[in-house]
PDB file of C-alpha atoms in Angstrom:
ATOM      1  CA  UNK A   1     -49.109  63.755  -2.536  1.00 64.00           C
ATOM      2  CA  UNK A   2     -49.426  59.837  -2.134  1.00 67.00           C
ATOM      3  CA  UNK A   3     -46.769  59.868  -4.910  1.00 91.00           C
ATOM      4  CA  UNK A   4     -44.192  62.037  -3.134  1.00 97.00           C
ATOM      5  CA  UNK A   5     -41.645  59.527  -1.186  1.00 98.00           C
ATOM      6  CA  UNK A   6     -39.523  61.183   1.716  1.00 98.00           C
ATOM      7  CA  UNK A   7     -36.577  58.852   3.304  1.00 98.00           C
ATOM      8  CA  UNK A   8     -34.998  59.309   6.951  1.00 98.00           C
ATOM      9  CA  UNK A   9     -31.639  57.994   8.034  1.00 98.00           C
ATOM     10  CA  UNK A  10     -29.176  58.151  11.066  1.00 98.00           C
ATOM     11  CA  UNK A  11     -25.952  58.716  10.827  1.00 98.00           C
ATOM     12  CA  UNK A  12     -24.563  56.649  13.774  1.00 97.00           C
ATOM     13  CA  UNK A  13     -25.929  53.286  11.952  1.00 97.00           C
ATOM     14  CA  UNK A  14     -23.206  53.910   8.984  1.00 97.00           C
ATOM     15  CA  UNK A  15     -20.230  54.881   7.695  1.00 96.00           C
ATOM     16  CA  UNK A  16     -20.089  57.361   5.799  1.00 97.00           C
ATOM     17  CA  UNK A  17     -19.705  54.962   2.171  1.00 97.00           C
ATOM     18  CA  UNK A  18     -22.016  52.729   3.845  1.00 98.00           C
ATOM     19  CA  UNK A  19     -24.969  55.758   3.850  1.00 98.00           C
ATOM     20  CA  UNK A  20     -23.904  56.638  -0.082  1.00 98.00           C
ATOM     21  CA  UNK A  21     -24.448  53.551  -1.028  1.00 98.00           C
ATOM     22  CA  UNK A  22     -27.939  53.528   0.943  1.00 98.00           C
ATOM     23  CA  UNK A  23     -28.887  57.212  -1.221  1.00 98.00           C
ATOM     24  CA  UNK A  24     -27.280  55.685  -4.290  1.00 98.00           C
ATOM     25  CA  UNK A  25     -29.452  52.831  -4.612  1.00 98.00           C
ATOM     26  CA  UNK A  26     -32.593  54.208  -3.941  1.00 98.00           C
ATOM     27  CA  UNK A  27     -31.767  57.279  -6.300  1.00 98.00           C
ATOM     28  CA  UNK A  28     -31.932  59.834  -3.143  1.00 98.00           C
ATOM     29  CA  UNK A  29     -30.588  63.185  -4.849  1.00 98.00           C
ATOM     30  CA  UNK A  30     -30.919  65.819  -2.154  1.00 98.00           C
ATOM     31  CA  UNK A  31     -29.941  65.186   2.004  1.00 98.00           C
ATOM     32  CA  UNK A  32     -31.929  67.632   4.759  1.00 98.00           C
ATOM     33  CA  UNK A  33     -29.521  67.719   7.750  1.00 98.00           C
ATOM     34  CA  UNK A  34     -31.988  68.378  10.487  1.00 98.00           C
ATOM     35  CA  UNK A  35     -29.882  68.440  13.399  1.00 98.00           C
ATOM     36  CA  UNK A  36     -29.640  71.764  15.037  1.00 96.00           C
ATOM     37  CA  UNK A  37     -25.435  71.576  15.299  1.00 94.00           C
ATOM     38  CA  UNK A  38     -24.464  70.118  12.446  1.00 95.00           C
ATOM     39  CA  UNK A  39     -21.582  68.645  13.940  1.00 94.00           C
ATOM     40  CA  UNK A  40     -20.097  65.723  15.650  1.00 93.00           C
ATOM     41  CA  UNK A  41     -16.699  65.077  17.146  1.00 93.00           C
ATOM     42  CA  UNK A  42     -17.664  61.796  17.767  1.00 94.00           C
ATOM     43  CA  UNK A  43     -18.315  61.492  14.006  1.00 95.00           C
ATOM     44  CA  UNK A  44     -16.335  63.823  11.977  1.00 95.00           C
ATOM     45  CA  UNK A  45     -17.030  62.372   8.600  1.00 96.00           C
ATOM     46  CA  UNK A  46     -20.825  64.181   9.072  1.00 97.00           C
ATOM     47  CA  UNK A  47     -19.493  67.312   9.894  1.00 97.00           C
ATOM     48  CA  UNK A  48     -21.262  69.808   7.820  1.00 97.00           C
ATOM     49  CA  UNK A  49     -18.679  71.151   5.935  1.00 96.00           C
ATOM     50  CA  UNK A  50     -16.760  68.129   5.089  1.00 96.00           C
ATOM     51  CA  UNK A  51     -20.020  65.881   4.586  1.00 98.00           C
ATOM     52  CA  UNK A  52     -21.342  68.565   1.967  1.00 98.00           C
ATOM     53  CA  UNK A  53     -18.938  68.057   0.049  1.00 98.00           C
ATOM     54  CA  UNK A  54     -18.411  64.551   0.008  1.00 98.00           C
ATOM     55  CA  UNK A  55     -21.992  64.311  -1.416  1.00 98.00           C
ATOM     56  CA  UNK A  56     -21.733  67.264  -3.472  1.00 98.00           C
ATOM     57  CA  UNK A  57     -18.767  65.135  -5.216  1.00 98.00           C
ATOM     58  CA  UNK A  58     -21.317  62.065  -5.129  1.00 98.00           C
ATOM     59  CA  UNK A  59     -24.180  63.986  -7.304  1.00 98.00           C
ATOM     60  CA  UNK A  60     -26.265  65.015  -4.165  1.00 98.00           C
ATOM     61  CA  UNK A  61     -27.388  68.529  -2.855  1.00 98.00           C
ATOM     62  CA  UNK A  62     -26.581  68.473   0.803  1.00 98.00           C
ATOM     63  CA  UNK A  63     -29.042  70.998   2.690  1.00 98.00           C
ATOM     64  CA  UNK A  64     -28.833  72.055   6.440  1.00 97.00           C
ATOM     65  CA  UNK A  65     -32.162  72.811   8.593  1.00 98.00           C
ATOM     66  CA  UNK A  66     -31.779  73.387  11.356  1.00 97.00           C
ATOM     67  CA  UNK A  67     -33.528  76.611  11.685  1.00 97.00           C
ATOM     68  CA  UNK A  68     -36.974  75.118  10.101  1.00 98.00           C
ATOM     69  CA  UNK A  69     -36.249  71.574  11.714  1.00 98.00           C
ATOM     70  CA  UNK A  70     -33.567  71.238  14.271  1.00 97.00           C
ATOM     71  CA  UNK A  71     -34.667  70.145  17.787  1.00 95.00           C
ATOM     72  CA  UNK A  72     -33.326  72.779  19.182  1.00 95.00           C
ATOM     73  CA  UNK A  73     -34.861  75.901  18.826  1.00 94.00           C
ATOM     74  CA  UNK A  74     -34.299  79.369  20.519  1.00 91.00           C
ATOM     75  CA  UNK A  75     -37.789  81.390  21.191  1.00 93.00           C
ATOM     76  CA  UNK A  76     -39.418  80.297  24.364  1.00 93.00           C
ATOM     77  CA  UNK A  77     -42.696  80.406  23.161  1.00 95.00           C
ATOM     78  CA  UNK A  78     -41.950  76.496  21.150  1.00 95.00           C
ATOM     79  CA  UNK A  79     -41.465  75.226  25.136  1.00 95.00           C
ATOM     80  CA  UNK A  80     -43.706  74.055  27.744  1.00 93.00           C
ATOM     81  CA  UNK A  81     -43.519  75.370  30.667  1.00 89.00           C
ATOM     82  CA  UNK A  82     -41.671  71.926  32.151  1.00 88.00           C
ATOM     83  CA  UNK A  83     -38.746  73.411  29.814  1.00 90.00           C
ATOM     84  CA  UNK A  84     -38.946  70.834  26.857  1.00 92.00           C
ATOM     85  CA  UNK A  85     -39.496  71.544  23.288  1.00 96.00           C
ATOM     86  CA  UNK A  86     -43.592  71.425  22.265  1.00 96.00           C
ATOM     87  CA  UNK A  87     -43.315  69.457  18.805  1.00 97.00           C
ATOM     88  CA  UNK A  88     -46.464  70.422  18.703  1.00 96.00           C
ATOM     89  CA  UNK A  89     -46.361  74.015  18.841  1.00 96.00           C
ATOM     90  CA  UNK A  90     -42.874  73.768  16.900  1.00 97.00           C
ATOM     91  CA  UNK A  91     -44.527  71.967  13.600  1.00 98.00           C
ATOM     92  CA  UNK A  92     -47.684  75.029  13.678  1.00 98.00           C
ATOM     93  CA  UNK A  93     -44.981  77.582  13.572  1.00 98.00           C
ATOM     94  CA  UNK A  94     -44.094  79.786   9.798  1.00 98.00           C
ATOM     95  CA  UNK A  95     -40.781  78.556   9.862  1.00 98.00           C
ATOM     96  CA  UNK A  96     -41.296  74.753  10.129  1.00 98.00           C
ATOM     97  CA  UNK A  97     -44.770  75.050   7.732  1.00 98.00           C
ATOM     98  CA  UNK A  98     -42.697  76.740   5.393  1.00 98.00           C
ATOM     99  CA  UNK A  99     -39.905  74.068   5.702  1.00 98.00           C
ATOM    100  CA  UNK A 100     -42.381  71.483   4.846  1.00 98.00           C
ATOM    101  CA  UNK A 101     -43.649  73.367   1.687  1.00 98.00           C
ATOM    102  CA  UNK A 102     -40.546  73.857   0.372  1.00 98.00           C
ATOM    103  CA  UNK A 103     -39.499  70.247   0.353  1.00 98.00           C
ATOM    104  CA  UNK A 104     -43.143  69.136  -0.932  1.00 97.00           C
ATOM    105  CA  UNK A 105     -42.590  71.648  -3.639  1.00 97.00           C
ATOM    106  CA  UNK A 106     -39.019  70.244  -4.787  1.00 97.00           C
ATOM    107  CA  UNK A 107     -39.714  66.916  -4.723  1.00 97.00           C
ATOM    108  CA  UNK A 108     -42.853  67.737  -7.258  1.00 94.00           C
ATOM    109  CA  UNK A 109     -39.537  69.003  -9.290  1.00 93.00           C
ATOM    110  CA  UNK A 110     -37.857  65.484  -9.507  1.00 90.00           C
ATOM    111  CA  UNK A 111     -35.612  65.576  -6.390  1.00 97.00           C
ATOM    112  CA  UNK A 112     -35.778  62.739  -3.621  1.00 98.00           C
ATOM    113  CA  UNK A 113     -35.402  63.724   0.108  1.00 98.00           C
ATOM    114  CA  UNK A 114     -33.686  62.383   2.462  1.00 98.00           C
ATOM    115  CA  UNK A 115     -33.878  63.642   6.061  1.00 98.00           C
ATOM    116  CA  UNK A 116     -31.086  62.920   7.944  1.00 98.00           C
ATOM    117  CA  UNK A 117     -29.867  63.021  12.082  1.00 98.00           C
ATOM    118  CA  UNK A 118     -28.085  61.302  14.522  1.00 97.00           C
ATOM    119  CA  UNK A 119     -30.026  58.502  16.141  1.00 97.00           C
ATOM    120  CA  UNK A 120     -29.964  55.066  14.687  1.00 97.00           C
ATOM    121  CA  UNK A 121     -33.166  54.238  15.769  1.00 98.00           C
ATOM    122  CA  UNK A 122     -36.001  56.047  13.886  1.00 98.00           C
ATOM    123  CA  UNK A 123     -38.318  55.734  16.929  1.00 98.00           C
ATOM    124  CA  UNK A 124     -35.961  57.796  19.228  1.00 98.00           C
ATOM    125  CA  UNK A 125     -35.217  60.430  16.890  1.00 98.00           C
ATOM    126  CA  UNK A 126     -36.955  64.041  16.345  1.00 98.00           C
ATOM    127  CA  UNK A 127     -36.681  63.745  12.774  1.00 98.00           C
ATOM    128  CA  UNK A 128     -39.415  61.039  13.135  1.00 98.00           C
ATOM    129  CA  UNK A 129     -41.002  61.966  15.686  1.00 98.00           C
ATOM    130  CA  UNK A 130     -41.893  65.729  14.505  1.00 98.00           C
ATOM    131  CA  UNK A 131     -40.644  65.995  11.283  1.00 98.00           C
ATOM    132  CA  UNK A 132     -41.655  62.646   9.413  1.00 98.00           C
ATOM    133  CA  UNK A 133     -44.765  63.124  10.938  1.00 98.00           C
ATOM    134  CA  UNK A 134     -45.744  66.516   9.217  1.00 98.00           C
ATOM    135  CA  UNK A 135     -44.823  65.338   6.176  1.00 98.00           C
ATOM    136  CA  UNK A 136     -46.644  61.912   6.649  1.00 98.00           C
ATOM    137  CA  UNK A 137     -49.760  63.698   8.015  1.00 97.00           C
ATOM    138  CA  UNK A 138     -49.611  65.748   4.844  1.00 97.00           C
ATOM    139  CA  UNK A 139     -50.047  62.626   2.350  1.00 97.00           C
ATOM    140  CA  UNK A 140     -46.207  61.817   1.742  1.00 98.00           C
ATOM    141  CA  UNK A 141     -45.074  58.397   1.980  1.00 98.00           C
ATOM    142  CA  UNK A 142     -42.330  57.923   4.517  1.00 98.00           C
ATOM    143  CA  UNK A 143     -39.601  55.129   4.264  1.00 98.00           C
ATOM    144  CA  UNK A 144     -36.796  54.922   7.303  1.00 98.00           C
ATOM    145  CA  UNK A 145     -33.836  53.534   6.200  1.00 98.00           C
ATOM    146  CA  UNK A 146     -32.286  51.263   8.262  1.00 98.00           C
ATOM    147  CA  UNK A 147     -28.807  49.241   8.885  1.00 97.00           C
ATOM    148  CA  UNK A 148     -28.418  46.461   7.525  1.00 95.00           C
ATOM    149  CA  UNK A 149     -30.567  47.077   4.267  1.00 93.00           C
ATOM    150  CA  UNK A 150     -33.600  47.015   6.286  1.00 97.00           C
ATOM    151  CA  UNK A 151     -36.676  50.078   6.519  1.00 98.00           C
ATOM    152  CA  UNK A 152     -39.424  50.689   8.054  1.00 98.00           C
ATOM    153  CA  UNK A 153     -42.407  53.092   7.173  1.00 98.00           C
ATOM    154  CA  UNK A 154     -44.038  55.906   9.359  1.00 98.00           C
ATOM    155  CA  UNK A 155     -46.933  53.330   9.492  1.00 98.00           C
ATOM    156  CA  UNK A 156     -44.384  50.425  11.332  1.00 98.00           C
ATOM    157  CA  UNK A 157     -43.281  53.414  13.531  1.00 98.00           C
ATOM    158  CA  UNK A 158     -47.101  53.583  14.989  1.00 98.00           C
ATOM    159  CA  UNK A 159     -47.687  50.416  15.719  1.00 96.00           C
ATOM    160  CA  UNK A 160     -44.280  50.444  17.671  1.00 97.00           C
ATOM    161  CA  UNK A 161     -45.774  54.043  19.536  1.00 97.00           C
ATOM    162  CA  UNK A 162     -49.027  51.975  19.754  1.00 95.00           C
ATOM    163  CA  UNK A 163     -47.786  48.944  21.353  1.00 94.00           C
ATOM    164  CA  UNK A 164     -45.189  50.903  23.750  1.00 95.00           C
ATOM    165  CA  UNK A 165     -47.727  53.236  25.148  1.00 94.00           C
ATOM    166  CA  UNK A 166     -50.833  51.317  24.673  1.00 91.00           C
ATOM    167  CA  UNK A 167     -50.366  47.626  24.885  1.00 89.00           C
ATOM    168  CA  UNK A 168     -53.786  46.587  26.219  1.00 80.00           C
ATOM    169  CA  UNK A 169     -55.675  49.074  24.133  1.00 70.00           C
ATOM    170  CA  UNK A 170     -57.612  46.315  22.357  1.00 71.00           C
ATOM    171  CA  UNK A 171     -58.163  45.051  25.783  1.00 68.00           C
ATOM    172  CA  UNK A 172     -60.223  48.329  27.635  1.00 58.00           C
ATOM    173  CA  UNK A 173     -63.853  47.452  28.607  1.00 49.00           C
ATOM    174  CA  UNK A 174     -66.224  49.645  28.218  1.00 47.00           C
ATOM    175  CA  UNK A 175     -66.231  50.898  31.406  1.00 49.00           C
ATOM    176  CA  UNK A 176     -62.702  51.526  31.586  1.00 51.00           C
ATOM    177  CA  UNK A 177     -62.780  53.890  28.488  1.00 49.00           C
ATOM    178  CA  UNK A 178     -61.096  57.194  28.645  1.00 53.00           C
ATOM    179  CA  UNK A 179     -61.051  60.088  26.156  1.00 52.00           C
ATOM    180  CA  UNK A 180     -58.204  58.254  23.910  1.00 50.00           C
ATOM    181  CA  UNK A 181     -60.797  55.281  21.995  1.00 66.00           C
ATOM    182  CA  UNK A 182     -59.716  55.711  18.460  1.00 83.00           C
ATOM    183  CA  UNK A 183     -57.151  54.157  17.014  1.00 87.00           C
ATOM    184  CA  UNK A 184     -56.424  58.171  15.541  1.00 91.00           C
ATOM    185  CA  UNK A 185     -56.637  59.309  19.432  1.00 90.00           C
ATOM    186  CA  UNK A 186     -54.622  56.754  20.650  1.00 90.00           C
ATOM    187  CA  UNK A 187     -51.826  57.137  17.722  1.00 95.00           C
ATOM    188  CA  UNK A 188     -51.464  60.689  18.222  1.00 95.00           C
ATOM    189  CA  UNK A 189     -51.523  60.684  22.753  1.00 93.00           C
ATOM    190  CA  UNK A 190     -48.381  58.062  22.020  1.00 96.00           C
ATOM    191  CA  UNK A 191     -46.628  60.482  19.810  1.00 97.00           C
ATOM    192  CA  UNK A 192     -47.257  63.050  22.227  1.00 96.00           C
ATOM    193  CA  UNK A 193     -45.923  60.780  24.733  1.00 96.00           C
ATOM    194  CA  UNK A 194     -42.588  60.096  22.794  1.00 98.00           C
ATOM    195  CA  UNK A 195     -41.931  63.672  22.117  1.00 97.00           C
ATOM    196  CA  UNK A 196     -42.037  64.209  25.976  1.00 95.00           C
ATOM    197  CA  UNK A 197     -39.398  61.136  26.022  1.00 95.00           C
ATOM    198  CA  UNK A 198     -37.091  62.708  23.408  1.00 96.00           C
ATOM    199  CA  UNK A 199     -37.603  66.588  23.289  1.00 94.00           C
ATOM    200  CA  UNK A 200     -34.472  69.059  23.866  1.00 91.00           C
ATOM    201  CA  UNK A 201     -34.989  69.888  27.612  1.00 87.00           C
ATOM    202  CA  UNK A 202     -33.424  73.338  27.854  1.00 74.00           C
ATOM    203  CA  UNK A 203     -31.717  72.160  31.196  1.00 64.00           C
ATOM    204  CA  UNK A 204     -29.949  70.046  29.264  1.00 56.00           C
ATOM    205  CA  UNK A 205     -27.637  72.353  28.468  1.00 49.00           C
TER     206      UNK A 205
END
């Protein structure tokens, strides 16, 4: 799946034109809204009735997750028991696997995903975080698209986990070694680490 390419975006880093032209130019065809409320009264141009049709009018499908993707989710059994979301346990469930599959198989069809949330920052943002990462774990390539006509790959987005959570890792003796020694181990303890940061708490309510 080395051919199949899979772009992120947040909405808060644009206006609304601004994104289009972003899709436009890298002949993006079909947006996957994974936020769990597909809303914002803060920005009302990406509400999800109004912003499916401004793409629809633009030549691209507009698509709402939330149930296989949104960070969000309802049955207790996807929490820990500190009351945050396991991304974890969220990405082994049917409905997120099947999520995944579905986009894999559409994009072997000719259409180009975008996945698309809130944060500006890719690093901060669940649709990195747990869903980039099943796709990129899977063999997809994964492009964030950034302002300013800048990305950055799932690739960049380790080394930023690496260096935030593990900044002296090429620095450990021998005798300080713990079970985390592969560059593998250590890559997926920070993502681990950054889902704690950013997970739906259910107090949060």
């Amino acid at each position: 799946m080395n051919d199949i390419v899979i772009y992120t975006i947040g909405y808060t880093g644009f206006t609304r034109d601004e994104m289009l032209q972003e899709l436009i130019n890298r002949n993006i065809n079909a947006l996957i809204d994974v936020r769990s409320s597909p809303f914002s009264e803060r920005y009302p141009d990406y509400n999800k009735v109004e912003f499916a049709e401004f793409l629809k009018l633009n030549g691209i499908v507009y698509r709402n997750y939330s149930v296989e993707f949104g960070a969000r989710q309802d049955a207790p059994e996807y929490y820990t028991s500190d009351g945050y979301l396991d991304f974890n346990k969220f990405a082994a469930s049917k409905k997120f696997i099947d999520g995944v599959n579905k986009i894999i198989s559409s994009a072997q069809q000719n259409y180009k995903f975008v996945l698309m949330c809130a944060e500006k920052d890719p690093i901060t943002c669940h649709r990195t975080i747990l869903v980039a990462k099943a796709f990129y774990e899977r063999g997809c390539h994964i492009i964030h698209i950034l302002p300013n006509h800048k990305e950055k790959t799932q690739k960049d987005i380790e080394r930023e986990l690496l260096d935030k959570y593990f900044p002296r890792r090429d620095q450990i003796s021998f005798d300080d070694m713990n079970s985390f020694t592969s560059e593998e181990e250590y890559i997926s303890k920070a993502y681990t680490e950054q889902a704690k940061k950013i997970a739906y708490r259910k107090e949060d309510e």
